[in-house]
CSV table of N, CA and C in Angstrom, one decimal:
chain,number,residue,atom,x,y,z
A,140,GLU,N,-2.3,2.7,6.9
A,140,GLU,CA,-2.6,2.8,5.5
A,140,GLU,C,-1.6,1.9,4.7
A,141,MET,N,-2.2,1.0,3.9
A,141,MET,CA,-1.3,0.1,3.2
A,141,MET,C,-1.5,0.3,1.7
A,142,GLY,N,-0.4,0.0,1.0
A,142,GLY,CA,-0.5,0.0,-0.5
A,142,GLY,C,0.3,-1.2,-1.0
A,143,MET,N,-0.1,-1.7,-2.0
A,143,MET,CA,0.6,-2.9,-2.6
A,143,MET,C,0.1,-3.1,-4.0
A,144,THR,N,0.9,-3.8,-4.8
A,144,THR,CA,0.6,-4.2,-6.1
A,144,THR,C,-0.3,-5.4,-6.1
A,145,HIS,N,-0.5,-6.0,-7.3
A,145,HIS,CA,-1.4,-7.1,-7.4
A,145,HIS,C,-1.0,-8.4,-6.9
A,146,ARG,N,0.3,-8.8,-6.9
A,146,ARG,CA,0.7,-10.1,-6.5
A,146,ARG,C,0.5,-10.3,-5.0
A,147,GLY,N,-0.4,-11.2,-4.6
A,147,GLY,CA,-0.7,-11.4,-3.2
A,147,GLY,C,-1.8,-10.6,-2.6
A,148,ARG,N,-2.3,-9.7,-3.4
A,148,ARG,CA,-3.3,-8.7,-2.9
A,148,ARG,C,-4.6,-9.4,-2.4
A,149,LEU,N,-5.1,-10.3,-3.2
A,149,LEU,CA,-6.3,-11.0,-2.8
A,149,LEU,C,-6.1,-11.7,-1.4
A,150,ASN,N,-4.9,-12.3,-1.2
A,150,ASN,CA,-4.6,-12.9,0.0
A,150,ASN,C,-4.7,-11.9,1.2
A,151,VAL,N,-4.1,-10.8,1.0
A,151,VAL,CA,-4.1,-9.7,2.0
A,151,VAL,C,-5.5,-9.2,2.3
A,152,LEU,N,-6.3,-8.9,1.2
A,152,LEU,CA,-7.6,-8.4,1.3
A,152,LEU,C,-8.5,-9.4,2.2
A,153,VAL,N,-8.4,-10.7,1.8
A,153,VAL,CA,-9.3,-11.7,2.5
A,153,VAL,C,-8.7,-12.1,3.8
A,154,ASN,N,-7.5,-12.5,3.9
A,154,ASN,CA,-6.9,-13.1,5.1
A,154,ASN,C,-6.4,-12.1,6.2
A,155,ILE,N,-6.1,-10.9,5.8
A,155,ILE,CA,-5.6,-10.0,6.9
A,155,ILE,C,-6.7,-8.9,7.2
A,156,LEU,N,-7.3,-8.4,6.1
A,156,LEU,CA,-8.3,-7.4,6.3
A,156,LEU,C,-9.7,-7.9,6.5
A,157,GLY,N,-9.9,-9.2,6.2
A,157,GLY,CA,-11.2,-9.9,6.4
A,157,GLY,C,-12.2,-9.5,5.4
A,158,LYS,N,-11.9,-9.1,4.2
A,158,LYS,CA,-12.9,-8.8,3.2
A,158,LYS,C,-13.5,-10.1,2.8
A,159,PRO,N,-14.8,-10.2,2.8
A,159,PRO,CA,-15.5,-11.5,2.4
A,159,PRO,C,-15.2,-11.9,1.0
A,160,VAL,N,-14.9,-13.2,0.8
A,160,VAL,CA,-14.6,-13.7,-0.5
A,160,VAL,C,-15.7,-13.4,-1.5
A,161,GLY,N,-17.0,-13.5,-1.0
A,161,GLY,CA,-18.1,-13.2,-1.8
A,161,GLY,C,-18.1,-11.8,-2.4
A,162,ALA,N,-17.7,-10.8,-1.5
A,162,ALA,CA,-17.6,-9.4,-2.0
A,162,ALA,C,-16.5,-9.3,-3.0
A,163,VAL,N,-15.4,-10.0,-2.9
A,163,VAL,CA,-14.3,-9.9,-3.9
A,163,VAL,C,-14.9,-10.5,-5.2
A,164,LEU,N,-15.6,-11.6,-5.2
A,164,LEU,CA,-16.1,-12.2,-6.4
A,164,LEU,C,-17.1,-11.4,-7.0
A,165,ARG,N,-18.0,-10.7,-6.2
A,165,ARG,CA,-19.0,-9.8,-6.8
A,165,ARG,C,-18.3,-8.6,-7.6
A,166,GLU,N,-17.2,-8.1,-7.0
A,166,GLU,CA,-16.5,-7.0,-7.7
A,166,GLU,C,-15.9,-7.5,-9.0
A,167,PHE,N,-15.5,-8.7,-9.1
A,167,PHE,CA,-15.0,-9.3,-10.3
A,167,PHE,C,-16.1,-9.2,-11.4
A,168,LYS,N,-17.3,-9.3,-11.0
A,168,LYS,CA,-18.5,-9.3,-12.0
A,168,LYS,C,-19.0,-7.9,-12.2
A,169,ASP,N,-18.3,-6.9,-11.6
A,169,ASP,CA,-18.8,-5.5,-11.7
A,169,ASP,C,-20.1,-5.3,-10.9
A,170,VAL,N,-20.4,-6.1,-10.0
A,170,VAL,CA,-21.6,-5.9,-9.2
A,170,VAL,C,-21.1,-5.2,-7.9
A,171,VAL,N,-21.1,-3.9,-8.0
A,171,VAL,CA,-20.7,-3.1,-6.9
A,171,VAL,C,-22.0,-2.4,-6.3
A,172,PRO,N,-22.3,-2.7,-5.0
A,172,PRO,CA,-23.5,-2.1,-4.4
A,172,PRO,C,-23.6,-0.6,-4.7
A,173,GLY,N,-24.7,-0.2,-5.2
A,173,GLY,CA,-25.0,1.2,-5.4
A,173,GLY,C,-24.5,1.8,-6.7
A,174,ALA,N,-23.9,0.9,-7.5
A,174,ALA,CA,-23.3,1.4,-8.8
A,174,ALA,C,-24.3,1.0,-9.9
A,175,GLU,N,-25.4,1.7,-9.9
A,175,GLU,CA,-26.4,1.4,-11.0
A,175,GLU,C,-26.0,2.0,-12.3
A,176,ASP,N,-25.3,3.1,-12.2
A,176,ASP,CA,-24.8,3.8,-13.5
A,176,ASP,C,-23.7,2.9,-14.1
A,177,GLU,N,-23.9,2.6,-15.3
A,177,GLU,CA,-22.9,1.7,-16.0
A,177,GLU,C,-21.5,2.2,-15.9
A,178,TYR,N,-21.3,3.5,-16.0
A,178,TYR,CA,-19.9,4.1,-16.0
A,178,TYR,C,-19.3,3.9,-14.6
A,179,LEU,N,-20.1,3.8,-13.5
A,179,LEU,CA,-19.5,3.6,-12.2
A,179,LEU,C,-19.1,2.2,-12.0
A,180,ARG,N,-19.6,1.3,-12.9
A,180,ARG,CA,-19.3,-0.1,-12.7
A,180,ARG,C,-18.0,-0.5,-13.5
A,181,LEU,N,-17.6,0.3,-14.4
A,181,LEU,CA,-16.4,0.0,-15.2
A,181,LEU,C,-15.2,0.4,-14.4
A,182,GLY,N,-14.0,-0.2,-14.7
A,182,GLY,CA,-12.9,0.2,-13.9
A,182,GLY,C,-11.7,-0.7,-14.2
A,183,ASP,N,-10.7,-0.5,-13.3
A,183,ASP,CA,-9.5,-1.2,-13.4
A,183,ASP,C,-9.7,-2.7,-13.0
A,184,VAL,N,-8.6,-3.4,-13.0
A,184,VAL,CA,-8.6,-4.8,-12.6
A,184,VAL,C,-9.3,-4.9,-11.2
A,185,LYS,N,-10.2,-5.8,-11.0
A,185,LYS,CA,-11.0,-5.8,-9.8
A,185,LYS,C,-10.2,-6.1,-8.6
A,186,TYR,N,-9.1,-6.8,-8.6
A,186,TYR,CA,-8.4,-7.1,-7.4
A,186,TYR,C,-7.5,-5.9,-7.0
A,187,HIS,N,-7.6,-4.8,-7.8
A,187,HIS,CA,-6.9,-3.6,-7.4
A,187,HIS,C,-7.7,-2.7,-6.5
A,188,LEU,N,-9.0,-3.1,-6.2
A,188,LEU,CA,-9.8,-2.4,-5.3
A,188,LEU,C,-9.3,-2.5,-3.9
A,189,GLY,N,-9.7,-1.6,-3.0
A,189,GLY,CA,-9.2,-1.7,-1.7
A,189,GLY,C,-10.3,-2.0,-0.7
A,190,THR,N,-10.0,-1.9,0.6
A,190,THR,CA,-11.0,-2.1,1.6
A,190,THR,C,-10.4,-1.6,2.9
A,191,GLN,N,-11.2,-1.6,4.0
A,191,GLN,CA,-10.7,-1.2,5.3
A,191,GLN,C,-11.4,-2.0,6.3
A,192,ALA,N,-10.8,-2.1,7.5
A,192,ALA,CA,-11.3,-3.0,8.5
A,192,ALA,C,-10.7,-2.6,9.9
A,193,GLU,N,-11.4,-2.9,10.9
A,193,GLU,CA,-10.9,-2.9,12.3
A,193,GLU,C,-10.3,-4.3,12.6
A,194,CYS,N,-9.1,-4.4,12.8
A,194,CYS,CA,-8.4,-5.7,12.9
A,194,CYS,C,-7.9,-5.9,14.3
A,195,LYS,N,-8.0,-7.1,14.9
A,195,LYS,CA,-7.4,-7.4,16.2
A,195,LYS,C,-6.3,-8.5,15.9
A,196,PHE,N,-5.1,-8.2,16.4
A,196,PHE,CA,-4.1,-9.2,16.2
A,196,PHE,C,-3.7,-9.7,17.6
A,197,PRO,N,-3.4,-11.0,17.7
A,197,PRO,CA,-3.0,-11.6,19.0
A,197,PRO,C,-1.8,-10.9,19.6
A,198,HIS,N,-1.8,-10.7,20.9
A,198,HIS,CA,-0.6,-10.1,21.6
A,198,HIS,C,0.2,-11.3,22.1
A,199,SER,N,1.5,-11.2,22.1
A,199,SER,CA,2.4,-12.3,22.5
A,199,SER,C,2.2,-12.7,23.9
A,200,ASP,N,1.7,-11.8,24.8
A,200,ASP,CA,1.6,-12.2,26.2
A,200,ASP,C,0.1,-12.7,26.5
A,201,GLY,N,-0.7,-12.8,25.5
A,201,GLY,CA,-2.1,-13.3,25.7
A,201,GLY,C,-3.1,-12.3,26.1
A,202,LYS,N,-2.7,-11.0,26.3
A,202,LYS,CA,-3.6,-9.9,26.6
A,202,LYS,C,-4.4,-9.6,25.3
A,203,GLU,N,-5.6,-9.0,25.6
A,203,GLU,CA,-6.4,-8.6,24.4
A,203,GLU,C,-5.8,-7.3,23.9
A,204,CYS,N,-5.7,-7.2,22.6
A,204,CYS,CA,-5.1,-6.0,22.0
A,204,CYS,C,-6.2,-5.1,21.6
A,205,GLU,N,-5.9,-3.8,21.5
A,205,GLU,CA,-6.9,-2.8,20.9
A,205,GLU,C,-7.0,-3.1,19.4
A,206,PRO,N,-8.2,-2.9,18.9
A,206,PRO,CA,-8.3,-3.0,17.4
A,206,PRO,C,-7.5,-1.9,16.7
A,207,ILE,N,-6.9,-2.3,15.6
A,207,ILE,CA,-6.2,-1.4,14.7
A,207,ILE,C,-7.0,-1.2,13.4
A,208,HIS,N,-7.1,0.1,13.0
A,208,HIS,CA,-7.8,0.4,11.8
A,208,HIS,C,-6.8,0.2,10.6
A,209,LEU,N,-7.1,-0.8,9.8
A,209,LEU,CA,-6.2,-1.0,8.6
A,209,LEU,C,-7.0,-0.7,7.3
A,210,SER,N,-6.4,-0.1,6.4
A,210,SER,CA,-7.0,0.0,5.1
A,210,SER,C,-5.9,-0.2,4.0
A,211,ILE,N,-6.4,-0.8,3.0
A,211,ILE,CA,-5.5,-1.0,1.8
A,211,ILE,C,-6.1,-0.2,0.7
A,212,LEU,N,-5.2,0.7,0.1
A,212,LEU,CA,-5.7,1.6,-0.8
A,212,LEU,C,-5.9,1.0,-2.2
A,213,PRO,N,-6.9,1.4,-3.0
A,213,PRO,CA,-7.0,1.0,-4.4
A,213,PRO,C,-5.7,1.3,-5.1
A,214,ASN,N,-5.3,0.4,-6.0
A,214,ASN,CA,-4.0,0.6,-6.7
A,214,ASN,C,-4.2,0.5,-8.2
A,215,PRO,N,-3.8,1.5,-9.0
A,215,PRO,CA,-3.9,1.3,-10.4
A,215,PRO,C,-2.9,0.3,-11.0
A,216,SER,N,-3.1,0.0,-12.2
A,216,SER,CA,-2.2,-1.0,-12.9
A,216,SER,C,-0.8,-0.5,-12.9
A,217,HIS,N,-0.6,0.8,-12.9
A,217,HIS,CA,0.8,1.3,-12.8
A,217,HIS,C,1.3,1.1,-11.4
A,218,LEU,N,2.1,0.0,-11.3
A,218,LEU,CA,2.4,-0.6,-10.0
A,218,LEU,C,2.7,0.3,-8.9
A,219,GLU,N,3.7,1.1,-9.0
A,219,GLU,CA,4.1,1.9,-7.8
A,219,GLU,C,3.4,3.2,-7.6
A,220,GLN,N,2.4,3.5,-8.4
A,220,GLN,CA,1.7,4.8,-8.3
A,220,GLN,C,1.1,4.9,-6.9
A,221,VAL,N,0.8,3.8,-6.2
A,221,VAL,CA,0.2,3.8,-4.9
A,221,VAL,C,1.2,4.3,-3.8
A,222,THR,N,2.5,4.3,-4.1
A,222,THR,CA,3.4,4.7,-3.1
A,222,THR,C,3.2,6.2,-2.6
A,223,PRO,N,3.1,7.2,-3.5
A,223,PRO,CA,2.9,8.5,-3.0
A,223,PRO,C,1.4,8.7,-2.5
A,224,VAL,N,0.5,7.9,-3.0
A,224,VAL,CA,-0.9,8.0,-2.5
A,224,VAL,C,-0.9,7.5,-1.0
A,225,VAL,N,-0.2,6.5,-0.7
A,225,VAL,CA,-0.1,6.1,0.7
A,225,VAL,C,0.5,7.2,1.6
A,226,ALA,N,1.6,7.8,1.2
A,226,ALA,CA,2.2,8.8,1.9
A,226,ALA,C,1.2,10.0,2.1
A,227,GLY,N,0.5,10.4,1.0
A,227,GLY,CA,-0.4,11.5,1.1
A,227,GLY,C,-1.6,11.2,2.0
A,228,LYS,N,-2.1,10.0,2.0
A,228,LYS,CA,-3.2,9.7,2.9
A,228,LYS,C,-2.8,9.6,4.3
A,229,VAL,N,-1.6,9.1,4.6
A,229,VAL,CA,-1.1,9.1,6.0
A,229,VAL,C,-0.9,10.5,6.4
A,230,ARG,N,-0.4,11.4,5.6
A,230,ARG,CA,-0.1,12.8,6.0
A,230,ARG,C,-1.5,13.5,6.3
A,231,ALA,N,-2.5,13.2,5.4
A,231,ALA,CA,-3.8,13.8,5.6
A,231,ALA,C,-4.4,13.4,6.9
A,232,LYS,N,-4.4,12.1,7.2
A,232,LYS,CA,-4.9,11.5,8.4
A,232,LYS,C,-4.2,12.1,9.6
A,233,GLN,N,-2.9,12.3,9.6
A,233,GLN,CA,-2.2,12.9,10.7
A,233,GLN,C,-2.6,14.3,10.9
A,234,TYR,N,-2.9,15.0,9.8
A,234,TYR,CA,-3.3,16.4,9.9
A,234,TYR,C,-4.7,16.5,10.6
A,235,TYR,N,-5.6,15.7,10.2
A,235,TYR,CA,-7.0,15.7,10.8
A,235,TYR,C,-7.1,15.2,12.2
A,236,LEU,N,-6.1,14.3,12.5
A,236,LEU,CA,-6.1,13.8,13.9
A,236,LEU,C,-5.2,14.7,14.8
A,237,LYS,N,-4.7,15.7,14.2
A,237,LYS,CA,-3.7,16.6,14.9
A,237,LYS,C,-2.5,15.9,15.5
A,238,ASP,N,-2.1,14.9,14.7
A,238,ASP,CA,-1.0,14.0,15.1
A,238,ASP,C,0.4,14.7,14.7
A,239,TRP,N,0.7,15.7,15.4
A,239,TRP,CA,1.9,16.5,15.0
A,239,TRP,C,3.2,15.7,15.3
A,240,GLU,N,3.1,14.8,16.2
A,240,GLU,CA,4.3,13.9,16.4
A,240,GLU,C,4.4,12.8,15.5
A,241,ARG,N,3.5,12.6,14.6
A,241,ARG,CA,3.5,11.6,13.6
A,241,ARG,C,3.6,10.2,14.2
A,242,ARG,N,2.7,9.9,15.1
A,242,ARG,CA,2.8,8.6,15.8
A,242,ARG,C,1.5,7.7,15.7
A,243,LYS,N,0.4,8.3,15.2
A,243,LYS,CA,-0.9,7.6,15.2
A,243,LYS,C,-1.2,6.9,13.9
A,244,VAL,N,-0.6,7.3,12.8
A,244,VAL,CA,-0.9,6.7,11.5
A,244,VAL,C,0.5,6.3,10.8
A,245,LEU,N,0.5,5.1,10.3
A,245,LEU,CA,1.7,4.6,9.6
A,245,LEU,C,1.4,4.1,8.2
A,246,GLY,N,2.3,4.4,7.3
A,246,GLY,CA,2.2,3.9,6.0
A,246,GLY,C,3.0,2.6,5.8
A,247,VAL,N,2.5,1.6,5.1
A,247,VAL,CA,3.2,0.4,4.8
A,247,VAL,C,2.9,0.1,3.3
A,248,VAL,N,4.0,-0.1,2.6
A,248,VAL,CA,3.9,-0.3,1.2
A,248,VAL,C,4.7,-1.6,0.9
A,249,LEU,N,4.0,-2.5,0.2
A,249,LEU,CA,4.7,-3.8,-0.3
A,249,LEU,C,5.0,-3.6,-1.7
A,250,HIS,N,6.3,-3.9,-2.1
A,250,HIS,CA,6.8,-3.7,-3.4
A,250,HIS,C,7.3,-5.1,-4.0
A,251,GLY,N,7.3,-5.2,-5.2
A,251,GLY,CA,8.1,-6.2,-5.9
A,251,GLY,C,9.5,-5.6,-6.2
A,252,ASP,N,10.5,-6.3,-6.2
A,252,ASP,CA,11.9,-5.7,-6.4
A,252,ASP,C,12.0,-5.0,-7.7
A,253,ALA,N,11.5,-5.6,-8.8
A,253,ALA,CA,11.6,-4.9,-10.1
A,253,ALA,C,11.0,-3.5,-10.1
A,254,ALA,N,9.8,-3.4,-9.6
A,254,ALA,CA,9.1,-2.1,-9.6
A,254,ALA,C,9.8,-1.2,-8.6
A,255,PHE,N,10.2,-1.6,-7.5
A,255,PHE,CA,10.8,-0.7,-6.5
A,255,PHE,C,12.1,-0.1,-7.1
A,256,ALA,N,12.9,-0.9,-7.8
A,256,ALA,CA,14.1,-0.4,-8.3
A,256,ALA,C,13.9,0.4,-9.6
A,257,GLY,N,12.9,0.0,-10.4
A,257,GLY,CA,12.8,0.5,-11.8
A,257,GLY,C,11.8,1.6,-12.0
A,258,GLN,N,10.9,1.9,-11.1
A,258,GLN,CA,9.9,2.9,-11.4
A,258,GLN,C,10.3,4.2,-10.6
A,259,GLY,N,10.4,5.3,-11.3
A,259,GLY,CA,10.9,6.5,-10.7
A,259,GLY,C,10.0,7.1,-9.6
A,260,VAL,N,8.7,6.7,-9.6
A,260,VAL,CA,7.8,7.3,-8.6
A,260,VAL,C,8.3,6.9,-7.2
A,261,VAL,N,8.9,5.8,-7.0
A,261,VAL,CA,9.4,5.4,-5.7
A,261,VAL,C,10.5,6.3,-5.3
A,262,ALA,N,11.5,6.5,-6.2
A,262,ALA,CA,12.6,7.4,-5.8
A,262,ALA,C,12.1,8.8,-5.6
A,263,GLU,N,11.1,9.3,-6.3
A,263,GLU,CA,10.6,10.6,-6.1
A,263,GLU,C,9.9,10.8,-4.8
A,264,THR,N,9.2,9.7,-4.4
A,264,THR,CA,8.5,9.7,-3.1
A,264,THR,C,9.5,9.7,-2.0
A,265,LEU,N,10.6,8.9,-2.1
A,265,LEU,CA,11.6,8.9,-1.1
A,265,LEU,C,12.4,10.2,-1.0
A,266,ALA,N,12.6,10.8,-2.1
A,266,ALA,CA,13.3,12.1,-2.2
A,266,ALA,C,12.6,13.2,-1.4
A,267,LEU,N,11.2,13.2,-1.5
A,267,LEU,CA,10.4,14.2,-0.9
A,267,LEU,C,10.1,13.9,0.6
A,268,SER,N,10.3,12.6,1.0
A,268,SER,CA,9.8,12.2,2.3
A,268,SER,C,10.4,12.9,3.5
A,269,GLN,N,11.5,13.5,3.4
A,269,GLN,CA,12.1,14.2,4.6
A,269,GLN,C,11.8,15.7,4.6
A,270,LEU,N,11.1,16.2,3.6
A,270,LEU,CA,10.8,17.6,3.5
A,270,LEU,C,9.6,17.9,4.5
A,271,PRO,N,9.6,19.1,5.1
A,271,PRO,CA,8.6,19.3,6.1
A,271,PRO,C,7.2,19.2,5.6
A,272,ALA,N,6.9,19.5,4.4
A,272,ALA,CA,5.5,19.4,3.9
A,272,ALA,C,5.1,18.0,3.6
A,273,PHE,N,6.0,17.1,3.5
A,273,PHE,CA,5.7,15.7,3.1
A,273,PHE,C,6.1,14.7,4.2
A,274,TYR,N,6.7,15.1,5.2
A,274,TYR,CA,7.2,14.2,6.3
A,274,TYR,C,6.0,13.5,7.0
A,275,THR,N,6.1,12.2,7.2
A,275,THR,CA,5.0,11.5,7.8
A,275,THR,C,5.5,10.7,9.1
A,276,GLY,N,6.8,10.8,9.3
A,276,GLY,CA,7.4,10.1,10.5
A,276,GLY,C,8.0,8.8,10.0
A,277,GLY,N,7.8,8.4,8.7
A,277,GLY,CA,8.4,7.2,8.2
A,277,GLY,C,7.3,6.3,7.6
A,278,THR,N,7.8,5.5,6.7
A,278,THR,CA,6.9,4.5,6.0
A,278,THR,C,7.7,3.2,6.0
A,279,ILE,N,7.0,2.1,6.2
A,279,ILE,CA,7.6,0.8,6.1
A,279,ILE,C,7.5,0.4,4.7
A,280,HIS,N,8.6,0.1,4.1
A,280,HIS,CA,8.6,-0.5,2.7
A,280,HIS,C,9.1,-1.9,2.8
A,281,ILE,N,8.3,-2.8,2.4
A,281,ILE,CA,8.6,-4.2,2.3
A,281,ILE,C,8.8,-4.6,0.9
A,282,VAL,N,10.0,-5.0,0.5
A,282,VAL,CA,10.4,-5.3,-0.9
A,282,VAL,C,10.6,-6.8,-1.0
A,283,ILE,N,9.8,-7.4,-1.9
A,283,ILE,CA,9.8,-8.8,-2.0
A,283,ILE,C,10.6,-9.2,-3.3
A,284,ASN,N,11.6,-10.0,-3.2
A,284,ASN,CA,12.3,-10.5,-4.4
A,284,ASN,C,11.6,-11.6,-5.0
A,285,ASN,N,10.7,-11.2,-6.0
A,285,ASN,CA,9.8,-12.2,-6.6
A,285,ASN,C,10.4,-12.8,-7.8
A,286,ASN,N,11.5,-12.3,-8.3
A,286,ASN,CA,12.2,-12.9,-9.5
A,286,ASN,C,11.3,-13.0,-10.7
A,287,ILE,N,10.2,-12.3,-10.7
A,287,ILE,CA,9.3,-12.4,-11.8
A,287,ILE,C,9.3,-11.1,-12.7
A,288,GLY,N,9.5,-10.0,-12.0
A,288,GLY,CA,9.5,-8.7,-12.7
A,288,GLY,C,10.7,-8.5,-13.6
A,289,PHE,N,11.8,-9.1,-13.3
A,289,PHE,CA,13.0,-8.9,-14.1
A,289,PHE,C,13.0,-10.0,-15.2
A,290,THR,N,13.5,-9.6,-16.3
A,290,THR,CA,13.7,-10.6,-17.4
A,290,THR,C,15.2,-10.7,-17.7
A,291,THR,N,15.9,-10.4,-16.7
A,291,THR,CA,17.4,-10.5,-16.8
A,291,THR,C,18.0,-11.0,-15.5
A,292,GLU,N,19.2,-11.3,-15.5
A,292,GLU,CA,19.9,-11.7,-14.3
A,292,GLU,C,20.0,-10.6,-13.3
A,293,SER,N,20.0,-10.9,-12.0
A,293,SER,CA,20.0,-9.8,-11.0
A,293,SER,C,21.3,-8.9,-11.2
A,294,SER,N,22.4,-9.5,-11.6
A,294,SER,CA,23.6,-8.8,-11.7
A,294,SER,C,23.6,-7.8,-12.9
A,295,ASP,N,22.6,-7.9,-13.8
A,295,ASP,CA,22.5,-7.0,-14.9
A,295,ASP,C,21.3,-6.1,-14.8
A,296,ALA,N,20.6,-6.2,-13.6
A,296,ALA,CA,19.3,-5.4,-13.4
A,296,ALA,C,19.5,-4.0,-12.9
A,297,HIS,N,20.5,-3.8,-12.1
A,297,HIS,CA,20.8,-2.4,-11.6
A,297,HIS,C,22.3,-2.3,-11.2
A,298,SER,N,22.7,-1.1,-11.0
A,298,SER,CA,24.1,-0.8,-10.7
A,298,SER,C,24.5,-1.2,-9.3
A,299,SER,N,23.6,-1.1,-8.4
A,299,SER,CA,24.0,-1.4,-7.0
A,299,SER,C,23.8,-2.9,-6.7
A,300,MET,N,24.2,-3.3,-5.5
A,300,MET,CA,24.0,-4.7,-5.1
A,300,MET,C,22.6,-5.1,-4.9
A,301,TYR,N,21.8,-4.2,-4.3
A,301,TYR,CA,20.4,-4.5,-4.0
A,301,TYR,C,19.4,-3.5,-4.6
A,302,PRO,N,18.2,-4.0,-5.0
A,302,PRO,CA,17.3,-3.1,-5.6
A,302,PRO,C,16.8,-2.0,-4.6
A,303,THR,N,17.0,-2.2,-3.3
A,303,THR,CA,16.6,-1.2,-2.3
A,303,THR,C,17.6,-0.1,-2.1
A,304,ASP,N,18.8,-0.2,-2.7
A,304,ASP,CA,19.8,0.8,-2.5
A,304,ASP,C,19.3,2.2,-2.9
A,305,VAL,N,18.3,2.3,-3.8
A,305,VAL,CA,17.7,3.6,-4.2
A,305,VAL,C,17.2,4.3,-3.0
A,306,ALA,N,16.8,3.5,-1.9
A,306,ALA,CA,16.2,4.2,-0.7
A,306,ALA,C,17.2,4.9,0.1
A,307,LYS,N,18.5,4.7,-0.1
A,307,LYS,CA,19.5,5.3,0.6
A,307,LYS,C,19.5,6.9,0.4
A,308,VAL,N,18.9,7.3,-0.7
A,308,VAL,CA,18.8,8.7,-1.0
A,308,VAL,C,18.1,9.5,0.1
A,309,SER,N,17.2,8.9,0.8
A,309,SER,CA,16.4,9.6,1.8
A,309,SER,C,17.0,9.5,3.2
A,310,ILE,N,18.2,8.9,3.4
A,310,ILE,CA,18.8,8.8,4.7
A,310,ILE,C,19.4,10.1,5.0
């Protein structure tokens, strides 16, 4: 299960999950199959929509790999709101797969540095992550220093050296 904000999302949807470019463009026009009702066609920014696919990635030794089910969750404009949604979907899939060892489903969240350090929902999700009712076995957080989210110098942006230092709370 993947979650990410908008920067680079179209690239991931098309080039990693294989969503057809035509489908992406139709969604930009609000032409969603089966959405005859006008209210079902309205919504958030169109590149915030998600998709899912069975993906095969090349193995380093040339052997054929088993397909991996990947999905990228829809993400609202409130950038990091997808973080707890990813954790919740991973936990739900683990439950239904009876994956008590937490080894069959993994969450991956891509963040911009400004949002990771500055939006409290990330810290809240990390703070809950080790509690029995919320534990998923871990989530991979990839934080990109995009230097766009901040309107200040890095030295004035947060008290710690790195925007990811907030993650130390869950260790």
